[in-house]
Short mmCIF file of C-alpha atoms in Angstrom, two decimals:
data_model
loop_
_atom_site.label_atom_id
_atom_site.label_comp_id
_atom_site.label_asym_id
_atom_site.label_seq_id
_atom_site.Cartn_x
_atom_site.Cartn_y
_atom_site.Cartn_z
CA MET A 743 29.66 12.29 16.18
CA GLN A 744 26.19 13.25 17.77
CA GLU A 745 26.09 17.22 16.22
CA ILE A 746 26.94 15.67 12.95
CA ALA A 747 23.78 12.50 13.33
CA SER A 748 20.98 15.18 14.11
CA LEU A 749 22.66 17.38 10.98
CA ARG A 750 21.89 14.68 8.36
CA ALA A 751 18.74 14.00 10.46
CA ASN A 752 17.59 17.23 10.15
CA PRO A 753 17.34 16.66 5.91
CA PHE A 754 15.84 13.82 6.42
CA PHE A 755 13.08 14.12 8.18
CA ARG A 756 12.42 17.45 6.76
CA GLN A 757 11.97 15.88 3.52
CA LEU A 758 9.75 13.50 4.74
CA ARG A 759 7.05 15.93 6.61
CA LEU A 760 7.10 17.99 3.02
CA LEU A 761 6.53 14.81 1.19
CA LEU A 762 3.80 13.67 3.67
CA PHE A 763 1.86 17.09 4.37
CA SER A 764 3.73 19.39 1.37
CA PRO A 765 3.82 17.28 -1.76
CA ASP A 766 3.50 19.59 -4.00
CA ARG A 767 6.49 21.61 -2.69
CA PHE A 768 8.63 18.11 -2.34
CA PHE A 769 7.93 17.32 -6.18
CA ALA A 770 8.49 20.66 -7.37
CA GLU A 771 12.29 20.62 -6.41
CA ARG A 772 12.50 17.34 -7.61
CA SER A 773 11.37 18.56 -11.04
CA THR A 774 14.26 20.20 -11.89
CA ARG A 775 17.03 17.49 -10.73
CA PRO A 776 18.22 14.43 -12.44
CA VAL A 777 15.51 11.32 -12.66
CA ASP A 778 16.87 8.78 -9.18
CA LEU A 779 15.33 5.91 -7.85
CA LYS A 780 17.42 5.10 -5.08
CA ILE A 781 15.39 6.27 -2.48
CA PRO A 782 12.09 5.48 -4.26
CA SER A 783 13.33 1.68 -4.04
CA LEU A 784 14.23 1.96 -0.56
CA ILE A 785 10.88 3.09 0.21
CA VAL A 786 9.33 0.26 -2.06
CA CYS A 787 11.86 -1.91 -0.27
CA GLY A 788 10.47 -0.87 3.43
CA LEU A 789 6.80 -1.44 2.71
CA PHE A 790 8.34 -4.87 1.24
CA LEU A 791 9.29 -5.80 4.65
CA VAL A 792 6.28 -4.58 6.39
CA GLU A 793 4.45 -6.88 4.12
CA ILE A 794 6.63 -9.63 4.82
CA VAL A 795 5.79 -9.02 8.86
CA GLY A 796 2.25 -8.44 7.96
CA ASN A 797 2.10 -11.46 5.84
CA TYR A 798 3.64 -14.12 8.39
CA ASP A 799 0.90 -16.45 9.20
CA THR A 800 0.24 -16.32 5.66
CA ILE A 801 4.01 -17.41 4.49
CA ILE A 802 3.96 -19.68 7.30
CA ALA A 803 0.99 -21.57 6.24
CA TYR A 804 2.63 -21.87 2.51
CA ALA A 805 5.65 -23.40 3.75
CA ARG A 806 3.79 -25.85 5.53
CA THR A 807 1.90 -26.77 2.55
CA LEU A 808 5.13 -27.17 0.91
CA GLU A 809 6.50 -29.82 3.69
CA LEU A 810 3.05 -31.73 4.14
CA GLY A 811 0.80 -31.16 0.86
CA ASP A 812 0.73 -32.78 -2.38
CA PRO A 813 3.81 -32.14 -4.19
CA SER A 814 1.66 -31.72 -7.23
CA ALA A 815 0.25 -28.33 -5.55
CA HIS A 816 3.68 -26.89 -5.05
CA PRO A 817 3.67 -24.91 -8.38
CA ILE A 818 0.56 -22.80 -6.95
CA VAL A 819 2.14 -22.57 -3.77
CA TYR A 820 5.47 -20.73 -5.10
CA VAL A 821 3.09 -18.43 -7.47
CA GLY A 822 1.22 -17.39 -3.98
CA LEU A 823 4.76 -16.83 -2.68
CA ALA A 824 6.11 -15.19 -4.95
CA ALA A 825 2.58 -12.77 -5.11
CA THR A 826 3.19 -12.24 -1.35
CA ALA A 827 6.46 -11.19 -1.38
CA LEU A 828 6.86 -9.13 -5.10
CA SER A 829 3.21 -7.45 -4.22
CA PRO A 830 5.18 -4.14 -3.29
CA PHE A 831 7.13 -4.22 -6.14
CA LEU A 832 4.18 -5.11 -8.65
CA ALA A 833 1.96 -2.34 -7.18
CA TRP A 834 4.86 0.30 -7.62
CA VAL A 835 5.65 -1.13 -11.31
CA SER A 836 1.39 -1.29 -11.86
CA TYR A 837 0.36 2.14 -10.39
CA SER A 838 3.48 4.12 -12.23
CA ALA A 839 2.42 2.41 -15.55
CA VAL A 840 -1.54 2.76 -15.26
CA PHE A 841 -0.46 6.39 -14.24
CA HIS A 842 1.84 6.98 -17.12
CA GLY A 843 -0.81 5.63 -19.25
CA VAL A 844 -3.82 7.96 -18.27
CA SER A 845 -1.71 10.73 -17.94
CA TYR A 846 -1.41 10.03 -22.41
CA LEU A 847 -4.98 11.66 -22.63
CA TYR A 848 -4.02 14.88 -21.31
CA LYS A 849 -0.84 14.99 -23.41
CA GLY A 850 1.48 14.50 -20.71
CA ARG A 851 5.73 14.97 -21.12
CA GLY A 852 8.09 13.44 -18.79
CA THR A 853 9.86 9.87 -18.77
CA PHE A 854 8.82 6.72 -17.26
CA LEU A 855 11.17 6.40 -15.11
CA ARG A 856 10.38 10.10 -14.02
CA THR A 857 7.01 8.51 -13.01
CA LEU A 858 7.99 5.91 -11.26
CA ALA A 859 10.14 7.73 -9.00
CA SER A 860 7.38 10.06 -7.92
CA VAL A 861 4.65 7.40 -7.60
CA GLY A 862 7.61 5.54 -5.13
CA TYR A 863 8.06 8.54 -3.10
CA GLY A 864 4.25 8.16 -2.68
CA CYS A 865 4.53 4.83 -1.18
CA VAL A 866 5.63 6.41 2.00
CA PRO A 867 2.14 6.35 3.68
CA LEU A 868 1.63 2.68 3.11
CA ILE A 869 4.44 1.79 5.00
CA ILE A 870 2.43 4.01 8.19
CA GLY A 871 -0.55 2.08 7.50
CA GLY A 872 0.88 -1.10 7.18
CA LEU A 873 2.65 -0.36 10.36
CA LEU A 874 -0.60 0.79 11.90
CA TYR A 875 -2.35 -1.97 10.91
CA LEU A 876 -0.06 -4.16 12.90
CA VAL A 877 -0.26 -2.14 15.77
CA LEU A 878 -4.45 -1.90 15.58
CA PHE A 879 -4.49 -5.81 14.88
CA GLN A 880 -2.76 -6.58 17.99
CA PHE A 881 -5.71 -4.76 19.88
CA ALA A 882 -8.01 -6.71 18.02
CA SER A 883 -6.65 -10.18 18.38
CA LEU A 884 -9.06 -13.33 19.35
CA PRO A 885 -8.13 -15.16 22.57
CA VAL A 886 -7.66 -18.92 21.92
CA GLN A 887 -10.56 -20.01 23.99
CA ASP A 888 -13.40 -17.37 21.90
CA TYR A 889 -12.15 -19.91 18.57
CA PHE A 890 -15.23 -21.83 18.73
CA VAL A 891 -17.96 -19.57 20.05
CA PRO A 892 -19.52 -18.46 16.60
CA ALA A 893 -20.62 -14.75 17.63
CA ARG A 894 -17.21 -14.02 18.92
CA VAL A 895 -15.56 -15.04 15.84
CA ALA A 896 -17.66 -13.45 13.69
CA ALA A 897 -17.47 -10.41 15.57
CA HIS A 898 -13.32 -10.71 15.40
CA ALA A 899 -13.55 -10.97 11.74
CA THR A 900 -16.27 -7.66 11.52
CA ALA A 901 -13.51 -5.94 13.67
CA VAL A 902 -10.53 -6.76 11.37
CA ALA A 903 -12.24 -5.99 8.17
CA LEU A 904 -13.57 -2.82 9.66
CA VAL A 905 -9.80 -2.07 10.76
CA ASP A 906 -8.05 -3.30 7.47
CA ALA A 907 -10.81 -1.21 5.04
CA GLY A 908 -10.61 1.95 7.07
CA VAL A 909 -6.87 1.97 7.21
CA ALA A 910 -6.41 0.66 3.62
CA ILE A 911 -8.55 3.77 2.64
CA PHE A 912 -7.60 5.81 4.88
CA VAL A 913 -3.86 5.23 3.46
CA LEU A 914 -4.85 4.55 -0.41
CA LEU A 915 -6.85 8.57 -0.23
CA TRP A 916 -3.45 9.69 1.44
CA CYS A 917 -1.14 8.13 -1.18
CA GLY A 918 -3.55 9.68 -4.13
CA PHE A 919 -2.52 13.08 -2.55
CA LEU A 920 0.75 12.37 -3.49
CA TRP A 921 0.67 11.02 -6.32
CA THR A 922 -1.30 13.55 -7.35
CA ALA A 923 1.71 16.19 -6.95
CA GLY A 924 4.14 13.80 -7.97
CA MET A 925 2.31 12.95 -11.48
CA ARG A 926 1.55 17.16 -12.01
CA HIS A 927 5.28 17.47 -11.83
CA ALA A 928 6.46 14.10 -13.29
CA ARG A 929 4.03 14.49 -16.37
CA SER A 930 3.81 18.21 -16.59
CA LEU A 931 0.03 18.29 -15.59
CA SER A 932 -2.66 20.59 -14.38
CA THR A 933 -3.84 20.48 -11.13
CA ARG A 934 -7.29 18.98 -12.42
CA GLN A 935 -5.42 16.51 -14.71
CA ALA A 936 -3.13 14.80 -12.27
CA LEU A 937 -6.52 14.61 -9.78
CA VAL A 938 -8.07 12.52 -13.24
CA THR A 939 -4.63 10.38 -13.26
CA VAL A 940 -4.68 9.53 -10.24
CA PHE A 941 -7.86 9.00 -8.03
CA VAL A 942 -9.90 7.10 -11.62
CA PRO A 943 -7.48 4.13 -10.83
CA VAL A 944 -7.67 4.67 -6.96
CA GLY A 945 -11.15 5.61 -6.90
CA LEU A 946 -11.75 1.91 -8.56
CA THR A 947 -9.12 0.44 -5.95
CA ILE A 948 -11.15 1.73 -2.95
CA GLY A 949 -14.27 0.85 -4.43
CA ALA A 950 -12.89 -3.40 -4.86
CA LYS A 951 -12.01 -2.76 -0.64
CA THR A 952 -15.42 -1.58 -0.13
CA VAL A 953 -16.97 -3.98 -2.13
CA LEU A 954 -14.66 -6.84 -0.28
CA LEU A 955 -15.49 -4.90 3.15
CA LEU A 956 -19.15 -5.52 2.33
CA TRP A 957 -18.82 -9.72 1.69
CA LYS A 958 -16.59 -9.86 4.75
CA LEU A 959 -19.81 -8.26 6.99
CA VAL A 960 -22.16 -10.04 5.07
CA SER A 961 -20.01 -13.19 5.17
CA ALA A 962 -19.81 -12.72 9.03
CA ARG A 963 -23.33 -12.07 9.60
CA VAL A 964 -24.08 -15.42 7.92
CA TYR A 965 -21.77 -17.69 9.98
CA THR A 966 -23.63 -17.09 12.80
CA GLY A 967 -26.91 -17.20 11.57
CA VAL A 968 -28.32 -13.76 11.48
CA LEU A 969 -29.01 -14.35 7.74
#
């Protein structure tokens, strides 16, 4: 039984290693096969579970609002819950649609389902980043006795913002590396065309996260009276 499990595990880890570190080879192997969304869907479901754990406090806050808040606010709360729960699936479809649309500028050839599969495979670093963030956040947690000390609250907020942005930017760049290879084979693009197709949207996302980081850092300094 152990030998059978080992044989099954070895191809899995080989494919995972190829995907994460040699994505061009990984997607080249899949470009000749029929499109199969099963594994990409499981990857996004894994990301969904990580997001649920990471947003546990937010979900609990929404649940308490439903119990104690004004019933007229319930639709807004439901929308918030749905957005939190469905964000991985929305991101998967949105990135796929944007990449597929941009690739039309280069007369890309290939179905949207193949684009969807490639983007789904490329979401694996998001799972790794989500787990890494959860681990790092445990080390950056603020002791209860410091909640009423403005300087320590601001320092904690700064640390969390830096960790959040650092992990997010690193993971997005890694995803971009995978998505570039995926789009090159999914839409029959050159490497340069695939880079533009992927990194224009990804670059805008990274820019937005950088602006958000700067806003959080300034807000922390304002809170402590430095600015």
